Amino acid sequence: MRLVPRALALVPRSLTGGLRLAGLVVLAVLAAVALAGCGGGTANASPVATSTVDLPRSYKFAPTAITVSAGTTVTWTNDDNFTHSVQFLDGGLPNTPMVMSPGQQTTFTFAAPGTYHYQCSFHPQNMQGVVVVTGPGASSGAGAPAASSP
């Protein structure tokens, strides 16, 4: 004997399969919406005018996209419990990761206008960022690491 919920007992059997399908569609849409909110996309983030980037306890750069004028020194501060880095991905900038232990900072001076992408070399799947540099270049080079302070 098959037990049928009282609400479905009044619905013809030919429609119950459609109700199940509709329920699955609703669940699939809700799952897609929930997953879309989990992305850490940096490419679509609107740049924030700041020269400081925080690495909070969540494997991310905050903000993920910043904008500065040429000649500005950007400071990244590792407030996480794990070691992270800033590694530039675009040509013309140093590719060697600037490693920060918990509580440390690293800095870089952006001399020329452009869009510069970076990642944490230890967690590239989660931690990505971009610096948009505006204005005339302060020198012929793209930039240089500034003195880092612990």
Coordinates of C-alpha atoms in Angstrom, one line a residue:
M1 CA 0.0 0.0 0.0
R2 CA 1.4 3.4 -1.0
L3 CA 0.9 6.3 1.3
V4 CA 0.1 9.6 -0.4
P5 CA 0.1 13.0 1.4
R6 CA -3.4 14.3 2.0
A7 CA -2.8 17.4 -0.2
L8 CA -1.7 15.2 -3.2
A9 CA -4.7 12.8 -2.7
L10 CA -6.9 15.4 -4.3
V11 CA -4.6 15.8 -7.3
P12 CA -5.0 13.4 -10.3
R13 CA -2.1 10.9 -10.6
S14 CA -1.2 12.3 -14.0
L15 CA -0.2 15.7 -12.4
T16 CA 1.9 14.5 -9.5
G17 CA 4.9 13.7 -11.8
G18 CA 4.7 17.3 -13.0
L19 CA 4.7 18.6 -9.4
R20 CA 7.8 16.6 -8.7
L21 CA 9.5 18.0 -11.8
A22 CA 8.5 21.5 -10.8
G23 CA 9.9 21.0 -7.3
L24 CA 13.2 19.8 -8.8
V25 CA 13.4 22.8 -11.1
V26 CA 12.8 25.2 -8.1
L27 CA 15.6 23.4 -6.1
A28 CA 18.0 23.6 -9.1
V29 CA 17.3 27.4 -9.5
L30 CA 17.8 28.0 -5.7
A31 CA 21.1 26.0 -5.8
A32 CA 22.3 28.0 -8.8
V33 CA 21.5 31.3 -7.1
A34 CA 23.3 30.2 -3.9
L35 CA 26.4 29.1 -5.8
A36 CA 26.5 32.3 -7.8
G37 CA 26.9 34.2 -4.5
C38 CA 29.9 32.2 -3.4
G39 CA 32.2 33.3 -6.2
G40 CA 35.2 35.5 -5.3
G41 CA 35.4 37.2 -8.7
T42 CA 37.8 40.0 -8.9
A43 CA 37.5 40.8 -12.6
N44 CA 34.0 42.2 -12.2
A45 CA 34.6 44.1 -9.0
S46 CA 34.4 47.9 -9.2
P47 CA 37.8 49.3 -8.1
V48 CA 37.9 51.2 -4.8
A49 CA 40.1 54.3 -4.5
T50 CA 42.5 53.2 -1.8
S51 CA 46.2 52.4 -1.4
T52 CA 45.7 49.7 1.3
V53 CA 44.6 46.1 0.9
D54 CA 43.7 43.9 3.8
L55 CA 44.0 40.1 3.9
P56 CA 41.3 39.3 6.5
R57 CA 40.8 35.8 8.0
S58 CA 39.0 34.5 5.0
Y59 CA 41.5 33.8 2.2
K60 CA 40.8 37.0 0.2
F61 CA 42.1 40.4 -0.6
A62 CA 39.8 43.2 0.6
P63 CA 39.0 45.1 -1.5
T64 CA 39.7 42.8 -4.4
A65 CA 40.0 45.7 -6.9
I66 CA 41.6 49.1 -6.2
T67 CA 42.5 52.2 -8.1
V68 CA 45.5 54.5 -7.5
S69 CA 47.4 57.2 -9.2
A70 CA 50.8 56.5 -10.8
G71 CA 53.5 56.9 -8.2
T72 CA 51.3 55.5 -5.4
T73 CA 52.7 52.9 -3.0
V74 CA 50.1 50.2 -2.2
T75 CA 50.3 48.4 1.2
W76 CA 49.0 44.8 1.7
T77 CA 48.5 43.8 5.4
N78 CA 48.2 40.1 6.3
D79 CA 45.6 39.9 9.1
D80 CA 45.0 36.2 8.5
N81 CA 46.4 33.3 10.6
F82 CA 48.2 31.9 7.5
T83 CA 51.1 33.0 5.3
H84 CA 50.0 34.7 2.1
S85 CA 51.7 36.5 -0.8
V86 CA 51.3 39.1 -3.5
Q87 CA 52.4 37.8 -6.9
F88 CA 51.9 39.9 -10.0
L89 CA 50.6 38.1 -13.1
D90 CA 51.2 40.8 -15.7
G91 CA 54.4 41.3 -17.7
G92 CA 56.6 44.2 -16.7
L93 CA 56.2 43.7 -13.0
P94 CA 58.2 41.4 -10.8
N95 CA 56.8 37.8 -10.7
T96 CA 58.6 36.8 -7.5
P97 CA 55.9 36.5 -4.7
M98 CA 56.2 39.0 -1.9
V99 CA 55.5 36.7 1.1
M100 CA 53.8 37.9 4.3
S101 CA 53.6 35.9 7.5
P102 CA 50.6 36.6 9.7
G103 CA 50.8 40.3 10.9
Q104 CA 53.3 41.4 8.3
Q105 CA 52.9 43.9 5.4
T106 CA 54.4 44.3 2.0
T107 CA 54.4 47.3 -0.3
F108 CA 54.8 48.1 -4.0
T109 CA 55.0 51.4 -5.8
F110 CA 53.1 51.6 -9.1
A111 CA 55.0 54.0 -11.4
A112 CA 53.1 53.6 -14.7
P113 CA 49.4 53.6 -15.6
G114 CA 47.8 50.2 -16.4
T115 CA 45.8 47.3 -15.0
Y116 CA 47.8 44.9 -12.9
H117 CA 46.5 41.6 -11.8
Y118 CA 47.9 39.7 -8.8
Q119 CA 47.3 36.6 -6.7
C120 CA 48.4 34.8 -3.6
S121 CA 50.9 32.3 -4.8
F122 CA 49.9 29.9 -2.0
H123 CA 46.1 30.2 -2.6
P124 CA 45.6 31.3 -6.3
Q125 CA 42.2 29.7 -6.6
N126 CA 40.7 31.9 -3.8
M127 CA 42.9 35.0 -3.6
Q128 CA 43.1 37.2 -6.7
G129 CA 43.1 41.0 -7.0
V130 CA 43.7 43.9 -9.4
V131 CA 45.2 47.3 -9.2
V132 CA 44.1 49.9 -11.7
V133 CA 46.8 52.7 -12.0
T134 CA 45.7 56.0 -13.5
G135 CA 47.5 59.1 -14.6
P136 CA 50.9 59.8 -16.2
G137 CA 53.7 57.5 -15.3
A138 CA 56.2 58.8 -12.7
S139 CA 59.1 56.9 -14.4
S140 CA 59.9 54.7 -17.3
G141 CA 59.5 51.5 -15.2
A142 CA 56.2 49.9 -14.3
G143 CA 56.9 49.8 -10.6
A144 CA 59.2 48.7 -7.9
P145 CA 58.8 47.0 -4.5
A146 CA 59.0 49.6 -1.7
A147 CA 60.6 48.8 1.6
S148 CA 58.5 46.3 3.4
S149 CA 57.9 46.6 7.1
P150 CA 57.1 43.7 9.4

